[in-house]
Short mmCIF file of C-alpha atoms in Angstrom, two decimals:
data_model
loop_
_atom_site.label_atom_id
_atom_site.label_comp_id
_atom_site.label_asym_id
_atom_site.label_seq_id
_atom_site.Cartn_x
_atom_site.Cartn_y
_atom_site.Cartn_z
CA MET W 10 0.00 0.00 0.00
CA ILE W 11 2.91 2.34 0.74
CA LEU W 12 4.40 1.72 -2.69
CA LEU W 13 1.03 2.23 -4.41
CA SER W 14 0.67 5.53 -2.53
CA ILE W 15 4.21 6.69 -3.27
CA ASN W 16 4.09 5.95 -6.97
CA PRO W 17 1.04 4.19 -8.44
CA TYR W 18 2.66 4.29 -11.89
CA LEU W 19 5.49 2.17 -10.56
CA PHE W 20 3.23 -0.87 -10.88
CA SER W 21 2.42 -0.28 -14.58
CA ILE W 22 -1.22 -0.61 -13.61
CA GLN W 23 -3.34 2.20 -14.96
CA ASP W 24 -6.93 1.20 -14.26
CA ASP W 25 -8.74 0.76 -10.95
CA GLN W 26 -9.82 -2.80 -11.73
CA SER W 27 -6.22 -4.00 -12.19
CA ARG W 28 -5.17 -2.18 -9.02
CA PHE W 29 -8.03 -3.82 -7.11
CA LEU W 30 -7.06 -7.27 -8.44
CA LEU W 31 -3.45 -6.77 -7.32
CA ILE W 32 -4.48 -5.64 -3.83
CA PHE W 33 -7.06 -8.44 -3.60
CA SER W 34 -4.46 -11.06 -4.59
CA VAL W 35 -1.91 -9.81 -2.09
CA VAL W 36 -4.43 -9.53 0.76
CA THR W 37 -5.87 -12.97 -0.03
CA LEU W 38 -2.50 -14.75 -0.10
CA THR W 39 -0.88 -12.92 2.80
CA ILE W 40 -3.81 -12.43 5.18
CA LEU W 41 -7.04 -14.25 4.32
CA PHE W 42 -5.69 -17.70 3.36
CA PRO W 43 -3.26 -17.85 6.32
CA LEU W 44 -6.02 -16.75 8.73
CA PHE W 45 -8.38 -19.36 7.32
CA ALA W 46 -5.69 -22.04 7.64
CA VAL W 47 -5.01 -21.10 11.28
CA PHE W 48 -8.77 -21.11 11.96
CA LEU W 49 -9.01 -24.63 10.51
CA MET W 50 -6.00 -25.79 12.53
CA ARG W 51 -7.66 -24.51 15.70
CA LYS W 52 -11.01 -26.11 14.89
CA LEU W 53 -9.26 -29.43 14.18
CA ASP W 54 -7.33 -29.11 17.48
CA LEU W 55 -4.00 -29.02 15.66
CA ILE W 56 -3.14 -25.92 17.69
CA LYS W 57 -4.23 -25.23 21.28
CA SER W 58 -5.17 -21.57 20.84
CA PHE W 59 -5.16 -18.73 18.35
CA THR W 60 -2.49 -16.95 20.40
CA MET W 61 -0.10 -19.89 19.89
CA ASP W 62 1.59 -19.42 23.25
CA ASP W 63 3.36 -22.77 22.88
CA ARG W 64 6.10 -22.65 20.25
CA HIS W 65 5.03 -26.08 18.98
CA ASP W 66 1.66 -24.58 18.02
CA ARG W 67 3.47 -22.20 15.65
CA ILE W 68 4.91 -24.89 13.36
CA GLY W 69 1.82 -25.51 11.23
CA PRO W 70 0.82 -21.84 10.90
CA LEU W 71 4.39 -20.80 9.99
CA ILE W 72 4.67 -23.49 7.33
CA THR W 73 1.26 -22.67 5.87
CA THR W 74 1.84 -18.93 5.85
CA GLY W 75 5.32 -19.42 4.37
CA VAL W 76 3.86 -21.50 1.54
CA PHE W 77 1.30 -18.78 0.73
CA TYR W 78 3.99 -16.08 0.74
CA LEU W 79 6.21 -18.25 -1.45
CA TRP W 80 3.29 -18.76 -3.83
CA LEU W 81 2.80 -14.98 -4.01
CA PHE W 82 6.49 -14.41 -4.65
CA ILE W 83 6.60 -17.02 -7.45
CA ASN W 84 3.61 -15.34 -9.11
CA ILE W 85 5.04 -11.82 -8.99
CA LYS W 86 8.73 -12.58 -9.60
CA GLY W 87 9.73 -11.37 -13.03
CA ASN W 88 6.30 -9.85 -13.73
CA SER W 89 6.88 -6.58 -15.57
CA LEU W 90 3.80 -5.05 -13.92
CA ILE W 91 5.27 -5.56 -10.44
CA PRO W 92 8.19 -3.35 -9.36
CA PRO W 93 11.37 -4.89 -7.94
CA ALA W 94 10.82 -2.92 -4.72
CA PHE W 95 7.68 -4.95 -4.06
CA SER W 96 9.12 -8.28 -5.22
CA PHE W 97 12.14 -8.07 -2.93
CA PHE W 98 9.93 -7.13 0.01
CA VAL W 99 7.72 -10.21 -0.51
CA LEU W 100 10.82 -12.40 -0.86
CA GLY W 101 12.17 -10.92 2.38
CA ALA W 102 8.93 -11.69 4.19
CA THR W 103 9.04 -15.26 2.86
CA ILE W 104 12.63 -15.72 4.02
CA ALA W 105 11.70 -14.28 7.44
CA LEU W 106 8.85 -16.77 7.82
CA PHE W 107 11.05 -19.77 7.11
CA MET W 108 13.90 -18.43 9.28
CA SER W 109 11.37 -17.95 12.10
CA LEU W 110 10.24 -21.54 11.59
CA MET W 111 13.84 -22.74 11.98
CA MET W 112 14.45 -20.55 15.05
CA ASN W 113 11.18 -21.80 16.54
CA SER W 114 12.94 -25.13 17.14
CA PHE W 115 15.19 -23.44 19.68
CA THR W 116 13.25 -20.50 21.11
CA LYS W 117 9.89 -18.76 20.95
CA ILE W 118 11.07 -15.93 18.70
CA SER W 119 8.84 -12.85 18.64
CA LEU W 120 6.99 -13.00 15.33
CA HIS W 121 5.69 -9.48 15.98
CA THR W 122 9.22 -8.07 15.96
CA VAL W 123 10.18 -10.23 12.97
CA GLY W 124 7.43 -8.44 11.04
CA MET W 125 8.35 -5.00 12.34
CA GLY W 126 12.06 -5.53 11.65
CA GLY W 127 11.20 -6.59 8.10
CA LEU W 128 8.91 -3.60 7.60
CA LEU W 129 11.58 -1.23 8.92
CA ALA W 130 14.26 -2.66 6.61
CA GLY W 131 11.85 -2.66 3.66
CA VAL W 132 10.94 1.01 4.17
CA LEU W 133 14.64 1.89 4.53
CA PHE W 134 15.45 0.19 1.23
CA ILE W 135 12.49 1.80 -0.52
CA ARG W 136 13.49 5.22 0.81
CA PHE W 137 17.22 5.14 0.13
CA PHE W 138 17.75 2.71 -2.75
CA PHE W 139 14.70 3.40 -4.88
CA SER W 140 14.73 7.18 -4.42
CA TYR W 141 11.12 7.49 -3.39
CA ASP W 142 11.47 10.53 -1.17
CA ARG W 143 7.91 11.89 -1.48
CA PHE W 144 4.47 10.57 -2.14
CA ILE W 145 1.13 12.13 -2.88
CA ILE W 146 -2.10 11.30 -1.09
CA ASP W 147 -5.19 12.16 -3.10
CA LEU W 148 -7.65 13.73 -0.67
CA SER W 149 -11.18 14.67 -1.66
CA ASN W 150 -10.33 18.39 -1.48
CA GLY W 151 -6.83 18.27 -2.99
CA LEU W 152 -3.44 16.57 -2.95
CA LEU W 153 -1.20 16.14 0.07
CA SER W 154 2.55 15.73 -0.45
CA VAL W 155 4.23 13.66 2.28
CA ASN W 156 7.95 13.07 2.78
CA THR W 157 8.85 9.37 2.95
CA ASN W 158 11.00 10.16 6.00
CA LEU W 159 7.73 10.62 7.89
CA ILE W 160 6.74 7.04 7.03
CA LEU W 161 10.20 5.88 8.15
CA PHE W 162 9.82 7.77 11.44
CA ILE W 163 6.37 6.26 12.05
CA VAL W 164 7.68 2.74 11.32
CA ILE W 165 10.62 3.23 13.74
CA ILE W 166 8.23 4.38 16.51
CA ALA W 167 5.83 1.49 15.76
CA ALA W 168 8.66 -1.06 15.78
CA GLY W 169 9.83 0.21 19.16
CA ALA W 170 6.29 0.17 20.53
CA VAL W 171 5.71 -3.40 19.36
CA GLY W 172 8.95 -4.67 20.92
CA THR W 173 8.26 -2.80 24.15
CA SER W 174 4.72 -4.15 24.36
CA ARG W 175 5.92 -7.74 23.89
CA LEU W 176 8.33 -7.25 26.80
CA LEU W 177 5.78 -5.49 29.04
CA LEU W 178 3.25 -8.26 28.40
CA LYS W 179 5.98 -10.77 29.33
CA ALA W 180 5.14 -12.65 26.13
CA HIS W 181 8.86 -12.92 25.24
CA THR W 182 12.31 -12.49 26.66
CA SER W 183 14.46 -9.63 25.45
CA MET W 184 16.52 -12.11 23.38
CA ASP W 185 13.33 -13.29 21.62
CA VAL W 186 12.39 -9.69 20.82
CA TYR W 187 15.84 -8.66 19.60
CA GLY W 188 16.18 -11.94 17.71
CA GLY W 189 12.91 -11.16 15.93
CA TYR W 190 14.18 -7.75 14.83
CA ILE W 191 17.42 -9.32 13.59
CA ILE W 192 15.60 -12.00 11.56
CA GLY W 193 13.24 -9.44 10.02
CA ILE W 194 16.02 -7.02 9.06
CA PHE W 195 18.42 -9.75 7.91
CA SER W 196 15.75 -11.36 5.72
CA GLN W 197 15.10 -8.10 3.88
CA ILE W 198 18.84 -7.55 3.39
CA VAL W 199 19.21 -11.06 1.91
CA ALA W 200 16.18 -10.53 -0.35
CA PHE W 201 17.52 -7.16 -1.52
CA ARG W 202 20.88 -8.72 -2.38
CA ILE W 203 19.18 -11.57 -4.29
CA MET W 204 16.69 -9.43 -6.20
CA ILE W 205 18.46 -6.12 -6.70
CA GLY W 206 22.12 -6.94 -6.20
#
C-alpha cells in the first residue's frame, strides 16, 4: 500500500480494476488464506489456541503462511507489472517466515518483531535505494505531499512500541524480541541482495 501511494505508476497498472485485483491477490495470499488455515487448525485441534503461546503450536501456521507467501512471490517474480521494490519485500517476508520456523525449534522468537524488523528494513530500502522521497495522497479536497522520511519515522516508533509491548506483556524475553528484529532485518537484506544486487 505504501508503494502504491508513493508511486502508483510504478506498478504499470493504470486502471482501478487491475489495481483492485493486485491488492485483492496480495491480501488474499498474505492475510485471508493464512487466517483461514489457522482457523481450521484450531477447529481441528492441531493448535491449542489462536495466540499460539506454545512454540510447537506455531509450526503448522508458519509453514502454511510461508507456503502462501512463497506462492505470491513465485507469481510476482519477473512480472513486468510488479516493481522490484515490491518483489524483494515479498521475498524478504518469505525468508523471514522460514527463518522464524527454523528458530522456533530453539526458542519462541517474537513474530511481531520479525514483522516489524522486516517492515523497517523494507521502508529503509524503498526510501534510500529506490529514491522514493515523497508521495502524494489524493484527498477529496486536494493533494497532500508527504515526505517518505515521515513514514520511516512512524515505522521506527511502531517497531519500538511493538517490541516494548511484547516485553511489558511478558510474552517474550528480550533475546526473543531482539532476535525477531534481527531476523526481520536480515531477511530483507538477503532478499535485496538476491533481487536487486
